[in-house]
CSV table of C-alpha atoms in Angstrom, one decimal:
chain,number,residue,atom,x,y,z
A,944,MET,CA,-24.7,-4.2,-19.2
A,945,LEU,CA,-21.7,-2.9,-19.2
A,946,LEU,CA,-21.0,0.1,-21.4
A,947,PRO,CA,-17.3,0.2,-22.7
A,948,LEU,CA,-16.2,3.7,-22.6
A,949,SER,CA,-13.7,5.0,-25.3
A,950,SER,CA,-12.4,8.4,-26.6
A,951,GLN,CA,-15.6,8.4,-29.0
A,952,ASN,CA,-18.3,7.9,-26.5
A,953,ILE,CA,-17.0,9.5,-23.1
A,954,THR,CA,-18.4,13.1,-24.1
A,955,GLN,CA,-21.9,11.7,-24.4
A,956,TYR,CA,-21.4,9.9,-21.2
A,957,LEU,CA,-20.0,12.9,-19.4
A,958,HIS,CA,-22.9,15.3,-20.7
A,959,ALA,CA,-25.5,12.7,-19.8
A,960,SER,CA,-24.1,12.0,-16.1
A,961,GLY,CA,-23.8,16.1,-15.7
A,962,LEU,CA,-20.3,16.1,-15.2
A,963,CYS,CA,-20.0,18.5,-18.1
A,964,SER,CA,-21.9,21.1,-20.0
A,965,LEU,CA,-22.3,22.6,-23.2
A,966,GLU,CA,-20.3,25.5,-22.4
A,967,ASP,CA,-17.3,23.2,-21.7
A,968,GLY,CA,-17.0,23.2,-25.5
A,969,ASN,CA,-14.8,20.5,-27.0
A,970,LEU,CA,-13.0,18.2,-24.4
A,971,ASP,CA,-9.4,17.4,-24.5
A,972,LEU,CA,-9.4,13.6,-24.0
A,973,SER,CA,-5.7,11.8,-23.7
A,974,ARG,CA,-5.1,8.3,-22.5
A,975,LEU,CA,-2.4,8.3,-19.3
A,976,PRO,CA,0.9,6.6,-19.9
A,977,GLY,CA,1.3,3.3,-18.0
A,978,SER,CA,-2.4,2.8,-17.2
A,979,SER,CA,-3.3,-0.6,-15.3
A,980,LYS,CA,-3.8,-3.8,-17.2
A,981,LYS,CA,-6.9,-3.7,-15.0
A,982,ASN,CA,-8.3,-0.3,-16.1
A,983,PHE,CA,-9.5,2.2,-18.7
A,984,ASN,CA,-8.1,5.5,-17.7
A,985,LEU,CA,-8.8,8.6,-19.5
A,986,LEU,CA,-7.8,12.0,-18.4
A,987,VAL,CA,-10.5,14.5,-19.7
A,988,THR,CA,-9.5,18.3,-19.7
A,989,LEU,CA,-12.7,20.8,-19.5
A,990,GLY,CA,-13.1,24.2,-21.0
A,991,ASN,CA,-12.3,25.9,-17.4
A,992,ASN,CA,-8.9,23.6,-17.3
A,993,ARG,CA,-10.5,21.4,-14.9
A,994,GLN,CA,-9.4,17.8,-15.4
A,995,LEU,CA,-11.3,14.7,-14.7
A,996,LEU,CA,-9.7,11.0,-14.4
A,997,ILE,CA,-12.1,8.3,-16.0
A,998,LYS,CA,-11.5,4.9,-14.5
A,999,GLN,CA,-13.3,1.7,-15.8
A,1000,GLU,CA,-12.8,-1.8,-15.0
A,1001,HIS,CA,-12.1,-4.0,-18.2
A,1002,HIS,CA,-14.7,-6.2,-18.4
A,1003,GLN,CA,-13.7,-10.1,-18.0
A,1004,GLU,CA,-16.4,-12.9,-18.1
A,1005,ASN,CA,-15.3,-14.8,-15.4
A,1006,ALA,CA,-13.9,-11.8,-12.9
A,1007,ALA,CA,-13.8,-12.7,-9.3
A,1008,ASN,CA,-14.6,-9.1,-8.5
A,1009,LEU,CA,-16.5,-6.8,-10.9
A,1010,HIS,CA,-16.6,-3.9,-8.2
A,1011,GLU,CA,-13.1,-2.7,-7.4
A,1012,PHE,CA,-14.3,0.9,-7.5
A,1013,PHE,CA,-16.9,0.4,-4.8
A,1014,ASN,CA,-14.6,0.6,-1.8
A,1015,GLU,CA,-13.1,4.0,-2.9
A,1016,TRP,CA,-16.8,5.3,-3.6
A,1017,LEU,CA,-17.4,3.8,0.2
A,1018,PHE,CA,-14.6,5.7,1.4
A,1019,HIS,CA,-16.0,9.0,-0.4
A,1020,GLN,CA,-19.3,8.4,1.4
A,1021,LEU,CA,-17.6,7.8,4.6
A,1022,LEU,CA,-15.6,11.1,4.5
A,1023,LYS,CA,-18.9,12.9,3.9
A,1024,GLN,CA,-20.8,10.6,6.8
A,1025,PHE,CA,-18.1,11.7,9.6
A,1026,PRO,CA,-16.6,15.2,8.8
A,1027,VAL,CA,-13.7,14.6,11.4
A,1028,LEU,CA,-12.2,12.5,9.0
A,1029,GLY,CA,-12.7,15.0,5.9
A,1030,ASN,CA,-10.9,17.4,8.3
A,1031,ILE,CA,-7.5,15.2,7.2
A,1032,ALA,CA,-7.0,17.3,4.1
A,1033,ALA,CA,-4.3,14.8,2.5
A,1034,ILE,CA,-6.9,12.2,2.6
A,1035,ALA,CA,-9.8,14.3,1.3
A,1036,SER,CA,-12.0,12.4,-1.5
A,1037,LEU,CA,-11.5,13.3,-5.1
A,1038,VAL,CA,-14.3,11.4,-6.5
A,1039,VAL,CA,-17.2,13.2,-8.3
A,1040,HIS,CA,-18.9,10.4,-9.8
A,1041,TYR,CA,-19.5,6.4,-9.5
A,1042,ASP,CA,-21.3,4.2,-11.7
A,1043,GLU,CA,-21.7,0.8,-10.5
A,1044,ASP,CA,-23.4,-0.8,-13.4
A,1045,ASN,CA,-20.5,0.3,-15.7
A,1046,SER,CA,-17.7,-0.4,-12.9
A,1047,LEU,CA,-16.7,3.3,-13.6
A,1048,LEU,CA,-15.2,5.8,-11.5
A,1049,VAL,CA,-14.8,9.6,-12.0
A,1050,ARG,CA,-12.3,11.6,-10.0
A,1051,ASN,CA,-11.0,15.1,-9.9
A,1052,TYR,CA,-7.4,15.2,-11.3
A,1053,LEU,CA,-4.8,17.4,-9.4
A,1054,SER,CA,-2.5,18.7,-12.3
A,1055,GLU,CA,-0.3,20.4,-9.7
A,1056,TYR,CA,0.8,17.1,-7.8
A,1057,LEU,CA,2.8,14.5,-9.2
A,1058,GLU,CA,3.6,11.0,-8.0
A,1059,LEU,CA,6.1,10.9,-5.0
A,1060,GLY,CA,7.6,7.7,-6.9
A,1061,SER,CA,8.3,9.7,-9.9
A,1062,PHE,CA,9.8,12.8,-7.5
A,1063,TYR,CA,12.2,10.2,-5.8
A,1064,GLN,CA,13.2,8.6,-8.9
A,1065,HIS,CA,14.0,12.2,-10.5
A,1066,HIS,CA,15.8,14.0,-7.9
A,1067,GLN,CA,17.2,11.0,-6.0
A,1068,SER,CA,17.0,12.9,-2.8
A,1069,PHE,CA,14.8,12.1,0.1
A,1070,PRO,CA,13.6,15.4,2.0
A,1071,THR,CA,12.5,14.4,5.6
A,1072,GLU,CA,9.6,17.0,5.5
A,1073,ILE,CA,7.8,14.8,2.9
A,1074,ALA,CA,8.4,11.5,5.3
A,1075,THR,CA,6.9,13.8,8.4
A,1076,ALA,CA,3.9,14.9,6.2
A,1077,ILE,CA,3.0,11.4,5.2
A,1078,GLY,CA,3.4,9.7,8.6
A,1079,THR,CA,1.7,12.3,10.0
A,1080,THR,CA,-1.2,12.0,8.0
A,1081,ILE,CA,-1.3,8.1,7.9
A,1082,ALA,CA,-1.4,7.8,11.9
A,1083,ALA,CA,-4.1,10.7,11.8
A,1084,LEU,CA,-6.3,8.6,9.9
A,1085,HIS,CA,-5.5,5.4,12.0
A,1086,ARG,CA,-5.8,7.2,15.4
A,1087,ALA,CA,-9.2,8.7,14.3
A,1088,THR,CA,-10.8,5.4,13.5
A,1089,PHE,CA,-9.1,3.4,16.1
A,1090,GLN,CA,-11.5,0.8,17.6
A,1091,ARG,CA,-14.5,2.8,16.4
A,1092,ARG,CA,-17.3,0.8,15.8
A,1093,GLU,CA,-19.2,3.3,13.6
A,1094,TYR,CA,-16.4,3.4,11.3
A,1095,ARG,CA,-15.9,-0.4,11.2
A,1096,ASP,CA,-19.6,-0.8,10.7
A,1097,PHE,CA,-19.7,1.7,7.8
A,1098,MET,CA,-16.8,0.1,6.0
A,1099,ALA,CA,-18.7,-3.4,6.0
A,1100,THR,CA,-21.3,-2.1,3.5
A,1101,ALA,CA,-21.3,-4.5,0.4
A,1102,PRO,CA,-22.3,-3.6,-3.1
A,1103,GLN,CA,-26.0,-4.0,-3.8
A,1104,GLY,CA,-26.9,-7.6,-4.2
A,1105,GLN,CA,-23.8,-8.7,-2.4
A,1106,TYR,CA,-22.6,-9.6,1.1
A,1107,ARG,CA,-19.4,-9.3,3.2
A,1108,TYR,CA,-18.9,-11.9,5.8
A,1109,ASN,CA,-15.6,-10.3,7.1
A,1110,PHE,CA,-12.6,-8.3,6.1
A,1111,TYR,CA,-10.2,-9.3,4.0
A,1112,ASN,CA,-6.6,-10.1,5.7
A,1113,PRO,CA,-4.0,-9.3,3.6
A,1114,ALA,CA,-1.2,-11.1,5.3
A,1115,GLN,CA,-0.9,-13.9,2.7
A,1116,GLY,CA,1.8,-15.6,1.5
A,1117,ILE,CA,2.0,-17.4,-2.1
A,1118,GLU,CA,-1.1,-19.5,-3.1
A,1119,SER,CA,-0.4,-23.1,-3.2
A,1120,LEU,CA,1.3,-24.2,-6.3
A,1121,THR,CA,0.0,-26.6,-8.8
A,1122,PRO,CA,1.6,-27.9,-12.1
A,1123,ASP,CA,0.1,-25.0,-14.2
A,1124,ILE,CA,3.1,-22.9,-12.7
A,1125,PHE,CA,5.1,-24.4,-15.2
A,1126,GLY,CA,3.3,-22.8,-18.1
A,1127,ALA,CA,2.5,-19.6,-16.4
A,1128,VAL,CA,5.7,-18.0,-15.4
A,1129,PRO,CA,9.0,-17.6,-16.9
A,1130,LYS,CA,11.4,-20.4,-16.2
A,1131,SER,CA,13.9,-18.0,-14.4
A,1132,ALA,CA,10.8,-17.4,-11.7
A,1133,LEU,CA,10.7,-21.2,-10.8
A,1134,GLN,CA,13.9,-20.3,-8.5
A,1135,PHE,CA,11.8,-17.9,-6.6
A,1136,TYR,CA,9.2,-20.4,-5.7
A,1137,SER,CA,11.5,-23.0,-5.1
A,1138,VAL,CA,13.3,-21.0,-2.4
A,1139,TYR,CA,10.1,-20.0,-0.9
A,1140,GLN,CA,8.7,-23.6,-0.6
A,1141,ARG,CA,12.0,-24.5,0.9
A,1142,ASP,CA,12.2,-21.8,3.6
A,1143,GLU,CA,10.1,-23.1,6.8
A,1144,SER,CA,11.0,-20.4,8.5
A,1145,LEU,CA,9.8,-17.8,6.1
A,1146,GLU,CA,6.3,-19.6,5.8
A,1147,SER,CA,6.3,-19.7,9.6
A,1148,ALA,CA,6.8,-16.1,9.8
A,1149,ILE,CA,4.0,-15.1,7.3
A,1150,ALA,CA,1.6,-17.7,8.9
A,1151,ASP,CA,2.1,-15.8,12.2
A,1152,LEU,CA,1.3,-12.5,10.5
A,1153,ALA,CA,-1.8,-14.0,9.6
A,1154,TYR,CA,-2.7,-15.1,12.6
A,1155,GLU,CA,-2.0,-12.2,14.4
A,1156,TRP,CA,-3.8,-9.8,12.3
A,1157,LYS,CA,-6.1,-7.8,14.4
A,1158,PRO,CA,-7.9,-5.4,12.3
A,1159,CYS,CA,-8.6,-2.2,14.6
A,1160,CYS,CA,-8.9,0.7,12.2
A,1161,LEU,CA,-9.7,1.9,8.8
A,1162,THR,CA,-6.3,1.5,6.6
A,1163,HIS,CA,-5.5,2.1,2.8
A,1164,ASN,CA,-4.1,-1.2,2.0
A,1165,ASP,CA,-2.2,0.0,-0.9
A,1166,LEU,CA,0.0,2.6,0.7
A,1167,THR,CA,2.9,2.5,-2.2
A,1168,LEU,CA,4.8,5.9,-3.2
A,1169,ASN,CA,2.8,5.8,-6.5
A,1170,ASN,CA,-0.4,6.2,-4.4
A,1171,ILE,CA,1.0,9.1,-2.8
A,1172,LEU,CA,1.0,12.7,-4.5
A,1173,LEU,CA,3.4,15.4,-3.7
A,1174,HIS,CA,2.5,19.1,-4.5
A,1175,SER,CA,4.8,20.4,-7.1
A,1176,ARG,CA,5.8,23.5,-4.7
A,1177,TRP,CA,5.9,21.3,-1.6
A,1178,ASP,CA,9.2,23.0,-0.2
A,1179,LYS,CA,7.1,26.4,-0.2
A,1180,LEU,CA,4.0,24.7,1.7
A,1181,ASP,CA,3.3,24.8,5.3
A,1182,ASN,CA,0.6,22.1,4.6
A,1183,CYS,CA,-1.1,19.8,2.1
A,1184,LEU,CA,2.2,18.7,0.9
A,1185,VAL,CA,0.8,15.1,0.2
A,1186,ARG,CA,-2.4,13.6,-0.6
A,1187,LEU,CA,-3.4,9.8,-0.6
A,1188,ILE,CA,-5.2,8.4,-3.5
A,1189,ASP,CA,-6.6,5.3,-4.9
A,1190,TRP,CA,-8.5,4.1,-2.1
A,1191,GLU,CA,-9.8,0.9,-3.9
A,1192,ALA,CA,-8.3,-1.5,-1.3
A,1193,CYS,CA,-9.3,0.3,1.8
A,1194,ALA,CA,-11.0,-1.5,4.7
A,1195,TRP,CA,-11.3,-2.3,8.4
A,1196,GLY,CA,-7.4,-3.7,8.8
A,1197,ASP,CA,-4.3,-3.4,10.6
A,1198,PRO,CA,-2.3,-0.3,10.9
A,1199,ALA,CA,1.0,-1.9,10.6
A,1200,PHE,CA,0.2,-3.3,7.1
A,1201,ASP,CA,0.0,0.3,6.0
A,1202,LEU,CA,3.2,1.0,7.2
A,1203,GLY,CA,4.9,-1.7,6.0
A,1204,THR,CA,3.8,-1.5,2.7
A,1205,LEU,CA,4.9,2.0,2.4
A,1206,ILE,CA,8.3,1.0,3.6
A,1207,ALA,CA,8.6,-2.0,1.0
A,1208,SER,CA,8.0,0.7,-1.4
A,1209,TYR,CA,10.9,2.9,-0.3
A,1210,LEU,CA,13.2,-0.1,-0.2
A,1211,THR,CA,12.4,-0.7,-3.7
A,1212,ILE,CA,14.3,2.3,-4.7
A,1213,TRP,CA,17.5,1.0,-2.8
A,1214,LEU,CA,17.1,-2.5,-3.9
A,1215,SER,CA,16.2,-1.8,-7.9
A,1216,SER,CA,19.7,0.2,-7.7
A,1217,LEU,CA,21.8,-2.8,-6.6
A,1218,VAL,CA,25.0,-3.8,-8.5
A,1219,VAL,CA,24.1,-7.6,-9.1
A,1220,ASP,CA,26.5,-10.0,-10.6
A,1221,VAL,CA,27.0,-13.5,-9.9
A,1222,THR,CA,30.5,-13.2,-8.6
A,1223,LEU,CA,29.1,-11.0,-5.6
A,1224,GLU,CA,28.0,-11.8,-2.4
A,1225,LEU,CA,24.6,-10.4,-1.3
A,1226,GLU,CA,26.2,-8.0,1.3
A,1227,GLU,CA,28.4,-6.8,-1.7
A,1228,SER,CA,25.7,-6.0,-3.7
A,1229,LEU,CA,23.8,-4.0,-1.2
A,1230,GLN,CA,26.9,-1.7,-0.4
A,1231,LEU,CA,27.3,-1.2,-4.0
A,1232,ALA,CA,23.7,0.1,-4.6
A,1233,ILE,CA,23.7,3.2,-6.7
A,1234,ILE,CA,21.1,4.5,-4.2
A,1235,PRO,CA,22.3,3.5,-1.1
A,1236,LEU,CA,20.2,2.6,2.0
A,1237,GLU,CA,21.8,5.3,4.1
A,1238,ALA,CA,20.1,7.8,1.7
A,1239,ILE,CA,16.9,6.6,2.4
A,1240,GLN,CA,17.0,6.0,6.3
A,1241,PRO,CA,16.7,9.3,7.4
A,1242,SER,CA,13.3,9.3,5.9
A,1243,LEU,CA,12.2,6.1,7.2
A,1244,LEU,CA,13.1,6.8,10.7
A,1245,THR,CA,11.6,10.0,10.3
A,1246,LEU,CA,8.4,8.6,9.2
A,1247,ILE,CA,8.0,5.9,11.7
A,1248,GLN,CA,8.7,8.7,14.2
A,1249,ALA,CA,6.0,11.3,13.1
A,1250,TYR,CA,3.6,8.3,13.0
A,1251,LEU,CA,4.2,6.9,16.8
A,1252,ASN,CA,4.3,11.0,17.8
A,1253,THR,CA,0.9,11.4,16.1
A,1254,PHE,CA,-0.7,7.9,17.4
A,1255,PRO,CA,1.6,6.7,20.6
A,1256,ALA,CA,-1.3,4.7,21.6
A,1257,ILE,CA,-0.6,2.1,19.1
A,1258,LEU,CA,2.5,0.9,21.2
A,1259,GLU,CA,0.2,0.1,24.0
A,1260,HIS,CA,-2.2,-1.5,21.9
A,1261,ARG,CA,0.3,-3.6,20.2
A,1262,PRO,CA,3.9,-3.4,22.1
A,1263,ASP,CA,5.4,-5.3,19.0
A,1264,PHE,CA,4.1,-2.8,16.5
A,1265,ILE,CA,7.5,-1.9,15.0
A,1266,GLU,CA,8.4,-5.5,14.4
A,1267,ARG,CA,5.2,-6.1,12.8
A,1268,VAL,CA,5.8,-3.2,10.5
A,1269,THR,CA,8.9,-4.4,9.6
A,1270,GLN,CA,7.9,-8.0,8.8
A,1271,PHE,CA,5.0,-6.4,6.8
A,1272,ALA,CA,7.7,-4.7,5.0
A,1273,GLY,CA,9.4,-8.0,4.0
A,1274,LEU,CA,5.9,-9.6,2.8
A,1275,GLY,CA,5.5,-6.2,0.8
A,1276,LEU,CA,8.7,-6.9,-1.2
A,1277,ILE,CA,7.2,-10.8,-1.6
A,1278,HIS,CA,4.2,-9.3,-3.0
A,1279,GLN,CA,6.0,-7.0,-5.5
A,1280,ILE,CA,8.0,-9.9,-6.8
A,1281,GLN,CA,5.2,-12.0,-7.4
A,1282,ALA,CA,3.3,-9.0,-9.0
A,1283,LYS,CA,6.3,-8.7,-11.3
A,1284,ILE,CA,6.3,-12.3,-12.4
A,1285,ASN,CA,2.7,-12.3,-12.9
A,1286,TYR,CA,2.2,-9.0,-14.9
A,1287,GLN,CA,5.6,-8.4,-16.5
A,1288,GLN,CA,6.9,-12.2,-16.8
A,1289,GLN,CA,10.2,-10.9,-15.2
A,1290,PHE,CA,12.5,-12.5,-12.7
A,1291,ASP,CA,16.4,-11.7,-12.5
A,1292,ASN,CA,19.2,-11.5,-10.1
A,1293,THR,CA,18.1,-8.3,-8.5
A,1294,ASP,CA,14.5,-9.9,-7.4
A,1295,MET,CA,16.4,-12.7,-5.8
A,1296,CYS,CA,18.3,-10.3,-3.6
A,1297,THR,CA,15.1,-8.6,-2.8
A,1298,LEU,CA,13.7,-12.2,-1.8
A,1299,GLN,CA,16.6,-12.4,0.5
A,1300,VAL,CA,16.3,-9.2,2.0
A,1301,ALA,CA,12.4,-9.9,2.2
A,1302,GLN,CA,13.3,-13.5,4.4
A,1303,ASN,CA,15.4,-11.0,6.7
A,1304,LEU,CA,12.7,-8.9,7.3
A,1305,LEU,CA,10.3,-11.5,8.0
A,1306,THR,CA,12.2,-13.8,10.0
A,1307,MET,CA,14.7,-11.7,11.7
A,1308,PRO,CA,12.5,-8.6,12.5
A,1309,GLU,CA,14.2,-7.3,15.6
A,1310,LYS,CA,17.5,-7.1,14.0
A,1311,SER,CA,16.4,-6.0,10.7
A,1312,ILE,CA,14.7,-2.9,12.5
A,1313,GLN,CA,18.4,-1.5,12.8
A,1314,THR,CA,19.1,-2.4,9.1
A,1315,VAL,CA,15.8,-0.5,7.9
A,1316,PHE,CA,16.0,2.6,10.2
A,1317,GLY,CA,19.5,2.5,11.1
A,1318,VAL,CA,18.6,2.7,15.0
A,1319,THR,CA,17.4,0.2,17.2
A,1320,GLN,CA,13.8,-0.5,18.3
A,1321,ALA,CA,14.7,0.9,22.0
A,1322,GLU,CA,16.0,4.3,20.2
A,1323,ILE,CA,12.9,4.7,18.0
A,1324,ILE,CA,10.5,4.1,21.1
A,1325,GLN,CA,12.6,5.7,24.0
A,1326,PRO,CA,11.7,9.4,22.8
A,1327,MET,CA,7.7,8.3,22.6
A,1328,ALA,CA,8.1,6.3,25.7
A,1329,THR,CA,9.4,9.3,27.9
A,1330,GLN,CA,7.1,11.9,26.4
A,1331,HIS,CA,3.9,9.9,26.6
A,1332,GLN,CA,4.8,7.4,29.3
A,1333,LEU,CA,4.7,4.3,27.6
A,1334,THR,CA,5.9,0.8,28.8
A,1335,GLN,CA,8.8,-0.5,26.8
A,1336,PRO,CA,8.2,-3.7,25.1
A,1337,GLN,CA,9.2,-7.0,26.9
A,1338,LYS,CA,11.5,-9.4,25.1
A,1339,SER,CA,10.0,-12.9,25.3
A,1340,GLN,CA,12.4,-15.9,25.8
A,1341,LYS,CA,13.9,-17.4,22.7
A,1342,LEU,CA,13.1,-21.1,22.8
A,1343,ILE,CA,13.3,-23.5,20.2
A,1344,PRO,CA,9.6,-25.0,19.8
A,1345,LEU,CA,9.1,-28.7,19.6
A,1346,TYR,CA,6.1,-28.3,17.4
A,1347,TYR,CA,4.3,-25.3,15.8
A,1348,GLU,CA,1.1,-24.6,17.7
A,1349,LYS,CA,-0.8,-23.0,14.8
A,1350,THR,CA,-2.0,-24.5,11.8
A,1351,ARG,CA,0.0,-23.6,8.9
A,1352,LEU,CA,-1.2,-23.5,5.6
A,1353,ARG,CA,0.5,-22.9,2.3
A,1354,GLY,CA,-0.8,-19.6,1.0
A,1355,CYS,CA,-1.5,-18.1,4.3
């Protein structure tokens, strides 16, 4: 039976679990601001100034998955089983305790780090050194686990009493709509679903992503700026600038999805600063952004270049890798809009502009690459192609199909 934790019984639980002792004295407890709607989050400061983050899933009677933290615990076990991954400092596990029966996870809290999203919001500057550290870290994880069956089999482990038939494909569009939608979302959001349903090219592009999804390495699957921590003295360090956290969604997956999700998070900084008015066209709004895309582009370009320099073999495996990253960035923006509608019950003109940008990224990825990175795909690949003797991706002939060869289901 689930034991709901609170500030009243957490001390007793930590003592019983051996996570603190009487020498720690009175514990300092505080709820973290902005805690997830799905989780109860509590920050505990022990007597030696060590801090623990306690996370517990809210118990819901018909919850589809009461083991959300299992993947993070599994990732923790993976790093212990394969030390070569543990040598990647930026992904080192922070987990110290997992209680499956009570859907509870305890991890160390890094007080000297801050969320990267908060850093960008406060400073409104985007140092390329940070982007280099992130790109190198992600690539190191993908490269170390690429096509390695022992890692794939380990990640296929299921919670006790459950089965995993396959890995989840995150390349999903919006689920099929029912009349219930009219009472579940604000009236303004119906425009979002209307535009999405009418755009057959958008639906086809997402169906292509789902069809071509080929898991080949370990992926984070929720790589947003808020899940990357930046050291408070990053500009004085030679390493350990960043830490990747919250591995609850990690699985065997497509590396392009990780990069696309992260780039979507960067693009949100630009898109959320748009000057939106009914009298302005989309291009005008984009140009009038308080934080222009040109300010973020150097970091985006550095990110993809650092990734490819560390893991150039991905271009041999997927010559269309950069296009897929761009498309996944568009899909990430759509997922962000949908999450805002579901959890905040909000949809405004800025979200409509974001949807239009997402459409371009998904349906015109080759053209959109220059928009995102500031250079063409050939200019991104050329240095890697020269250094690592890679072949340039061949452009397929553009023909108008008389029929769609792959089955397309709404919600895929």
